[in-house]
CSV table of C-alpha atoms and ligand atoms in Angstrom, one decimal:
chain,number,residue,atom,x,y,z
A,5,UNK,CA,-29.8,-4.7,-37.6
A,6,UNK,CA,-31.8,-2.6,-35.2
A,7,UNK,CA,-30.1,-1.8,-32.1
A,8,UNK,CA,-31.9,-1.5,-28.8
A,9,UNK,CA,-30.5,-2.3,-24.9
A,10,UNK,CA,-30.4,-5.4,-23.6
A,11,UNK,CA,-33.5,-5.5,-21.0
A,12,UNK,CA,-35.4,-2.4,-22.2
A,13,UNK,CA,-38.9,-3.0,-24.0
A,14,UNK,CA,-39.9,-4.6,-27.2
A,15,UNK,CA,-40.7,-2.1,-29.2
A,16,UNK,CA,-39.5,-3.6,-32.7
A,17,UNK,CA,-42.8,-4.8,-35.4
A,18,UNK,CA,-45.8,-4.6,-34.4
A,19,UNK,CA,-46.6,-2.5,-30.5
A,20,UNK,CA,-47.5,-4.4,-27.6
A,21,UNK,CA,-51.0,-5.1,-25.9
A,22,UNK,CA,-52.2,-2.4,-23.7
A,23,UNK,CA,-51.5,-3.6,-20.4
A,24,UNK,CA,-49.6,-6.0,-20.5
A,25,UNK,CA,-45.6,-6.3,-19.4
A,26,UNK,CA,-43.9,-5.5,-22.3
A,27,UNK,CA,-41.1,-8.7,-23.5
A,28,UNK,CA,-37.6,-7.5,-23.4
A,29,UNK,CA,-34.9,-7.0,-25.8
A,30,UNK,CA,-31.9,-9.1,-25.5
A,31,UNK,CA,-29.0,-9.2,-27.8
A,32,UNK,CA,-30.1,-6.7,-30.5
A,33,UNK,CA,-26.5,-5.8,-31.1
A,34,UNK,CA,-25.5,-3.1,-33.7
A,35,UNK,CA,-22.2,-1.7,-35.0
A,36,UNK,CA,-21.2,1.3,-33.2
A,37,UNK,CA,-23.0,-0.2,-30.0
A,38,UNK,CA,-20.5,-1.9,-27.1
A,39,UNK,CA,-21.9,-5.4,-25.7
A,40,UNK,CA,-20.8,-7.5,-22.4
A,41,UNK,CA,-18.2,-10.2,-23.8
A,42,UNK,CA,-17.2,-13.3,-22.7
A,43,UNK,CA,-15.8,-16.8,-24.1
A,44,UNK,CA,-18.6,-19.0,-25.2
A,45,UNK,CA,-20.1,-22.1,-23.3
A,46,UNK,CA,-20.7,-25.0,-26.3
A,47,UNK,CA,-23.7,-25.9,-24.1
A,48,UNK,CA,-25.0,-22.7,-24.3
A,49,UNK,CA,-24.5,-21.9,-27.9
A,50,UNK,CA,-26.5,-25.6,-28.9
A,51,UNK,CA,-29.5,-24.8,-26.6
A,52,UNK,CA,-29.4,-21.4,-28.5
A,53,UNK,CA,-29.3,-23.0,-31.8
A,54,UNK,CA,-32.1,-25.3,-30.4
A,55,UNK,CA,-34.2,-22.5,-29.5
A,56,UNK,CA,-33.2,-21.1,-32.9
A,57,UNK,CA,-35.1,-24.1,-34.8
A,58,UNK,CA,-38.4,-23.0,-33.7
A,59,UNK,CA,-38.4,-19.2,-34.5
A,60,UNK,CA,-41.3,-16.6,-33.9
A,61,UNK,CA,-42.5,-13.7,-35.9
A,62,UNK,CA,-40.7,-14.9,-38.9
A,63,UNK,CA,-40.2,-11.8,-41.0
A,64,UNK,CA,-40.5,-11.7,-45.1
A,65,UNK,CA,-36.9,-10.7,-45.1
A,66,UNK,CA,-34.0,-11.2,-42.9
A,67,UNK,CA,-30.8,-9.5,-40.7
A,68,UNK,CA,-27.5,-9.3,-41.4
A,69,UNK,CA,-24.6,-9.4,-38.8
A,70,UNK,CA,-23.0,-5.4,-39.1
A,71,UNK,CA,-20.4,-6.4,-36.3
A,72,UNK,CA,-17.7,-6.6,-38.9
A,73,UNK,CA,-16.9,-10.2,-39.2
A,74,UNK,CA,-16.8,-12.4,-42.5
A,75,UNK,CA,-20.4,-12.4,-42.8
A,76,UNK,CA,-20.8,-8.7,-42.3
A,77,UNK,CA,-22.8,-7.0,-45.3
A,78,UNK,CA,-23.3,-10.7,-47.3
A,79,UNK,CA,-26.2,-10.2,-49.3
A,80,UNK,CA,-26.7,-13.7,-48.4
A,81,UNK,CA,-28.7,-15.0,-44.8
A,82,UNK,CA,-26.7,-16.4,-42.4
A,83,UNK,CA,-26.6,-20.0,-41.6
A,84,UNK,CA,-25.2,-22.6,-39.1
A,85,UNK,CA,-24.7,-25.8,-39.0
A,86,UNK,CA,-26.6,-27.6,-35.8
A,87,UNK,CA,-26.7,-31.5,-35.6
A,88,UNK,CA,-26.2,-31.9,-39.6
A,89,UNK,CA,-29.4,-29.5,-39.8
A,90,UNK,CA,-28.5,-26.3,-41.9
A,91,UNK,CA,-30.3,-23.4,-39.7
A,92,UNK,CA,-31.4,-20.2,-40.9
A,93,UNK,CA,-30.6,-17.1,-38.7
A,94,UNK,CA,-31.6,-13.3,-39.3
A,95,UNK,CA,-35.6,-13.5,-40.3
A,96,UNK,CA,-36.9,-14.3,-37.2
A,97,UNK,CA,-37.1,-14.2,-33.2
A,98,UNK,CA,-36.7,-16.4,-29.9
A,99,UNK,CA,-38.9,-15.8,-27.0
A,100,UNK,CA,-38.3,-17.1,-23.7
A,101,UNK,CA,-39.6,-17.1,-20.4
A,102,UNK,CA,-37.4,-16.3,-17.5
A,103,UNK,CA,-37.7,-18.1,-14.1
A,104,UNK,CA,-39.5,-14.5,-13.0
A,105,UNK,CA,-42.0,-15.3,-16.1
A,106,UNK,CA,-40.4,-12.3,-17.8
A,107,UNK,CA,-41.0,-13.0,-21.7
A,108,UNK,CA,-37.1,-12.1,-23.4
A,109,UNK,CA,-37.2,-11.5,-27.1
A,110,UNK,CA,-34.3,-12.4,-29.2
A,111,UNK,CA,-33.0,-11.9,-33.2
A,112,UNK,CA,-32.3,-15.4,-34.1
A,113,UNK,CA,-28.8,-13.5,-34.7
A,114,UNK,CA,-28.1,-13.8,-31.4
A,115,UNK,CA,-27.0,-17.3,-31.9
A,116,UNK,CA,-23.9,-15.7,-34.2
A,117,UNK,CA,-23.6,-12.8,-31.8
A,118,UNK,CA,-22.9,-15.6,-28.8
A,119,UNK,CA,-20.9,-18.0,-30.7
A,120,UNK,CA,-18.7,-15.8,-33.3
A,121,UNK,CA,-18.6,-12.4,-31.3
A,122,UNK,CA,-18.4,-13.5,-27.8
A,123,UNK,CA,-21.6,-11.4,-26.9
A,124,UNK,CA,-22.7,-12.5,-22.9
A,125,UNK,CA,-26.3,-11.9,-22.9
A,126,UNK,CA,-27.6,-12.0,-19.2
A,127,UNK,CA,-27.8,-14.6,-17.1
A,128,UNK,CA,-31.8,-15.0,-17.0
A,129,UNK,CA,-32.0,-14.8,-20.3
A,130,UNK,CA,-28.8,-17.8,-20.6
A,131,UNK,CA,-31.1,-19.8,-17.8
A,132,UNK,CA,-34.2,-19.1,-19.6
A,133,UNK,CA,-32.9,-20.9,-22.9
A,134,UNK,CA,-31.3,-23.9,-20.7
A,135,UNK,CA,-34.4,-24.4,-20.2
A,136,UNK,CA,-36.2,-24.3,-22.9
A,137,UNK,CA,-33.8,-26.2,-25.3
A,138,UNK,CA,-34.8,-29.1,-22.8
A,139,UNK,CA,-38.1,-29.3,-24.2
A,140,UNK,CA,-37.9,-29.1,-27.8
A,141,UNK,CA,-37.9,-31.6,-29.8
A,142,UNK,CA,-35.3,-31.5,-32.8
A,143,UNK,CA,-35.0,-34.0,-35.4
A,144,UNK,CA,-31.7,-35.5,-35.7
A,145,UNK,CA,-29.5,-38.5,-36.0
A,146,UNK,CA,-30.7,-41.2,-37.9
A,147,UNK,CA,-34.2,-40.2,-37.7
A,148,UNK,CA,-33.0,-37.1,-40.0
A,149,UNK,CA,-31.0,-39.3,-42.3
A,150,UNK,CA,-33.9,-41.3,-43.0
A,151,UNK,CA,-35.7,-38.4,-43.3
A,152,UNK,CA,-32.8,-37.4,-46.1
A,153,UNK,CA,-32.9,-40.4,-47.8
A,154,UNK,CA,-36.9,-40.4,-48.3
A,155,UNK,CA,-37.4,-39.4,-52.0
A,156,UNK,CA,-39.7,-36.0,-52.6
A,157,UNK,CA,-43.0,-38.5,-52.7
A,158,UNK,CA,-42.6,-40.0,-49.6
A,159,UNK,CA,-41.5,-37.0,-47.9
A,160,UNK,CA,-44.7,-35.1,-49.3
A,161,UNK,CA,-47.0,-37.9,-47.8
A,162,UNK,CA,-45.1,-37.8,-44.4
A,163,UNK,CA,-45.7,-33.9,-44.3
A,164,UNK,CA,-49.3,-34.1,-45.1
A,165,UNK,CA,-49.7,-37.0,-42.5
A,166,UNK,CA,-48.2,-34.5,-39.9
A,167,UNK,CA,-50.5,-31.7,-41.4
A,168,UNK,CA,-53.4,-34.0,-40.9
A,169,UNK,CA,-52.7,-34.8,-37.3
A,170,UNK,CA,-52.3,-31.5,-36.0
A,171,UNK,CA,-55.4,-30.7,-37.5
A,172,UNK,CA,-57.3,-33.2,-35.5
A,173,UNK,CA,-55.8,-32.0,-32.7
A,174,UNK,CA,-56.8,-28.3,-33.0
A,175,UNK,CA,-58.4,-27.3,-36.3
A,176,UNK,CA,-57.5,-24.3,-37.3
A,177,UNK,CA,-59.8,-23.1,-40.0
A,178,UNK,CA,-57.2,-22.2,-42.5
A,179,UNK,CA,-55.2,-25.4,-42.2
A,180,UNK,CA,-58.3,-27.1,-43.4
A,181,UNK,CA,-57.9,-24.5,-46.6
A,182,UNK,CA,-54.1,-25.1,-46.7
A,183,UNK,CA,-54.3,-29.0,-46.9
A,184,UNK,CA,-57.7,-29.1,-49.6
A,185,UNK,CA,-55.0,-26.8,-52.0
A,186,UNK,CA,-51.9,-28.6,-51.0
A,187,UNK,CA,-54.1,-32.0,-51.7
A,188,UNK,CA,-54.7,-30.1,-55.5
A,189,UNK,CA,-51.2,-29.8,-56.1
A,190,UNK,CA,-50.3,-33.2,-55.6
A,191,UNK,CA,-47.6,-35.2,-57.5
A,192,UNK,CA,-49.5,-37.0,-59.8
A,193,UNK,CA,-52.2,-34.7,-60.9
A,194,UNK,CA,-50.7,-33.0,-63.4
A,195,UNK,CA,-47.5,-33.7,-64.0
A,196,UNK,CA,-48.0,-35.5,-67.3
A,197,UNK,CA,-48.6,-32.2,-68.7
A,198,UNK,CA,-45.6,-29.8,-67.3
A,199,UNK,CA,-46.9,-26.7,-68.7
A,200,UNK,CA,-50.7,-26.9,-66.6
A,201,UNK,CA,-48.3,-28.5,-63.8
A,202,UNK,CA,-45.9,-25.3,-63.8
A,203,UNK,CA,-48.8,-23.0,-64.3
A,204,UNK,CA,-51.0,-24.6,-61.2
A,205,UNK,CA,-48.0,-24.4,-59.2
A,206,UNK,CA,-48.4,-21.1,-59.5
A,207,UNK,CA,-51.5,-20.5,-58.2
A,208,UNK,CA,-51.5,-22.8,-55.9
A,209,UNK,CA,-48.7,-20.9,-54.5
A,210,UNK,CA,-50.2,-17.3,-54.7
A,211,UNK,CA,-53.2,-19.2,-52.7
A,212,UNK,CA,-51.1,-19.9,-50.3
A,213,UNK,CA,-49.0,-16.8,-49.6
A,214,UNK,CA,-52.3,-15.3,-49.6
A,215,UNK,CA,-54.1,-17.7,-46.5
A,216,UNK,CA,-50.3,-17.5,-44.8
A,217,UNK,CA,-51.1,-13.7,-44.4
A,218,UNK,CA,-54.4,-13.8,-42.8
A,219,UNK,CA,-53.8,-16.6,-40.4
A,220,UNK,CA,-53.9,-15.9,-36.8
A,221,UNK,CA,-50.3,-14.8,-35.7
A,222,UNK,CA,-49.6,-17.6,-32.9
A,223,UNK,CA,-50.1,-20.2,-36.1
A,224,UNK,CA,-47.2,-17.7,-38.4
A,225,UNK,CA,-44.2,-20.2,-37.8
A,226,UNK,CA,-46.9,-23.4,-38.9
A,227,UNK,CA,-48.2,-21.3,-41.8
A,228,UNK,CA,-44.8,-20.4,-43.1
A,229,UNK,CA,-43.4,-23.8,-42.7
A,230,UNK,CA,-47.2,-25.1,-44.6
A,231,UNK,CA,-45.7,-22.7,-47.6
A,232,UNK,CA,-42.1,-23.7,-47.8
A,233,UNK,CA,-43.3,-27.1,-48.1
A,234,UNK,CA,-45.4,-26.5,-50.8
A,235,UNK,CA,-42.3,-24.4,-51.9
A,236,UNK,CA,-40.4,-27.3,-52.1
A,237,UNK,CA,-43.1,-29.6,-53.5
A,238,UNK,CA,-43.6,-28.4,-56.5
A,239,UNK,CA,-45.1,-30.2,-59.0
A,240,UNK,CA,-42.6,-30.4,-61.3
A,241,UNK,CA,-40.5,-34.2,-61.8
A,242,UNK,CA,-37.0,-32.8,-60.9
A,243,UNK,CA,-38.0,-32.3,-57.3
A,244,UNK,CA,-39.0,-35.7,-56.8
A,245,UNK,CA,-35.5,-36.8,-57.6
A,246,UNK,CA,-32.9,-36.5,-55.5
A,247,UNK,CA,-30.0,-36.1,-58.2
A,248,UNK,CA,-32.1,-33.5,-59.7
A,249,UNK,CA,-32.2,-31.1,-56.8
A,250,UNK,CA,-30.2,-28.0,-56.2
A,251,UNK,CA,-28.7,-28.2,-52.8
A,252,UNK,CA,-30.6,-24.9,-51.5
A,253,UNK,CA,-33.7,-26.9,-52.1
A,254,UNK,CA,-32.7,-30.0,-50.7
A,255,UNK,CA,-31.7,-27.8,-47.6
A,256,UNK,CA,-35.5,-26.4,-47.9
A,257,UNK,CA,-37.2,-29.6,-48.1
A,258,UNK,CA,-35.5,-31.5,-45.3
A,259,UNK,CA,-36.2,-28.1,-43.3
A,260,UNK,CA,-39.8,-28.0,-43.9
A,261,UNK,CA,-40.5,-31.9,-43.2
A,262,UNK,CA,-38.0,-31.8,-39.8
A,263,UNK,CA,-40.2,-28.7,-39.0
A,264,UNK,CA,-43.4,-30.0,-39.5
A,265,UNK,CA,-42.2,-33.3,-37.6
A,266,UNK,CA,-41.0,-31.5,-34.7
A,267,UNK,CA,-44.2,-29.1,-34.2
A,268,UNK,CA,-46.2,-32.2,-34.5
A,269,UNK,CA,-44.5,-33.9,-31.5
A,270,UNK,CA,-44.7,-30.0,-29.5
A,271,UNK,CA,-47.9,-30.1,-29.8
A,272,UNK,CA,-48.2,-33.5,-27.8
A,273,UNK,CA,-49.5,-35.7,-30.6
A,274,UNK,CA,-49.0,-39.7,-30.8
A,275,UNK,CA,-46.3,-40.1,-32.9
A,276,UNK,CA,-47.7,-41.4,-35.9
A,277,UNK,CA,-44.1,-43.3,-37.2
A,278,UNK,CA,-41.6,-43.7,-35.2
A,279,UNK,CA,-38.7,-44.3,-37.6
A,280,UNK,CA,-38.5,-40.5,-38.1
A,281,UNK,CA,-39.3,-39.4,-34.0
A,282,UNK,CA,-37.5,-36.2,-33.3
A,283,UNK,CA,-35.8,-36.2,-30.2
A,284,UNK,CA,-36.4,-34.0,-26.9
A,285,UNK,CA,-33.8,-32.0,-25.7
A,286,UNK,CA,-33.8,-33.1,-22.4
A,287,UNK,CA,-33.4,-36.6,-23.9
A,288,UNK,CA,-30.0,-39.0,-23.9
A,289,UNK,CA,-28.4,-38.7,-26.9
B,316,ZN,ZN1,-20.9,-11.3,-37.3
């Protein structure tokens, strides 16, 4: 992991805007490099993990803790468990706004860091999330297990009903492009014939790695979430059965619908079925 200071400037990916304030690093903790400790509040660590849901600036690869715990040097990502939701931690960033409207950027690590090795990040930085995770909406509950028990149909057509109203609420040029190729791969088209299925997965997949690269950068987190459900949709006859599936892409699938669910509901939409409504965070349990 890349080490920088808690509260200097971003300066990891791409540079910043001429300009503007820079963000500000917090909790890019290396081996080698001592950190502020303290015991962990539970509140704390779920609003992290909340926050953690809806990464930024997803990256093609991902982090590994170096702090020396179990998980140090795993050729494997990092996961945690939040609300029966496995979470992904390592390819990605949290940004938040402070209460000075200083913009803190954060590894998604940092949710490990905090709950496994005691790291105290600052205290804007803890306020900042508070408040954040009080805004997101996270599926969970019995909304997610219905959302778990939908077989790999169903939860194709609820995606591309999400897809389809976040569309009409902003179009976004290559969503329209996303959506006419998703609508090509559709279960149903071709998988009588699992060869021309197998090989149009293909391409349809190429096609959209490809759009996923040129879209604008604030739509990244939408695109990437448009490819792992296309990922996970394949048109092949094992995915559409649950026995069939391999856990990792069970994991994946129910990832990429709760996603797509969730950034529907950010984005202020109706909700369009309310039997699988994420929840807010600032909402009674
Ligand atoms: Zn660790």
């Amino acid at each position: 992991m890349t080490y920088a200071a808690d509260l200097t400037p971003y300066a990891y990916g791409m540079g910043q805007d001429d300009g503007e304030t820079p963000d500000l690093h917090i909790g890019w903790l290396s081996s080698g490099h001592a950190y502020p400790k303290q015991p962990p509040d539970p509140a704390f660590v779920q609003a992290l993990l909340r926050c953690c849901l809806r990464p930024e600036r997803l990256y093609m690869g991902y982090h590994v803790c170096d702090l020396g715990c179990e998980h140090s040097g795993q050729p494997r990502q990092l996961t945690r468990d939040y609300d029966g939701r496995t979470l992904f931690l390592g390819n990605g960033e949290i940004r938040v706004t402070g209460a000075d409207r200083q913009v803190y950027a954060a590894p998604t690590l940092i949710a490990h860091y905090v709950a496994d090795h005691h790291y105290a990040p600052p205290t804007v930085f803890v306020d900042a999330v508070t408040q954040l995770a009080r805004r997101l909406w996270a599926l969970q509950g019995e909304p997610l297990e219905r959302v778990r028990r939908l077989d790999g149909a169903a939860r194709f057509a609820l995606c591309i009903d999400a897809l389809q109203a976040l569309q009409r609420a902003r179009p976004r040029p290559w969503l329209a492009d996303m959506l006419a190729t998703l609508d090509e791969g559709k279960p149903g088209v071709v998988d009588l014939l699992p060869i021309l299925g197998e090989q149009r997965r293909r391409k349809l997949f190429q096609r959209l790695r490809d759009l996923q690269s040129t879209c604008p950068l604030d739509d990244a987190p939408l695109a990437k979430t448009v490819v792992a459900l296309h990922y996970s949709f394949p048109v092949r006859k094992r995915f559409f059965s649950p026995a069939q599936r391999s856990p990792q892409e069970e994991v994946l699938m129910v990832w990429a619908t709760a996603q797509l669910l969730e950034q529907a509901h950010e984005a202020g939409l109706e909700q369009w079925r309310d039997d699988v409504r994420p929840r807010r965070g600032d909402e009674p349990g």
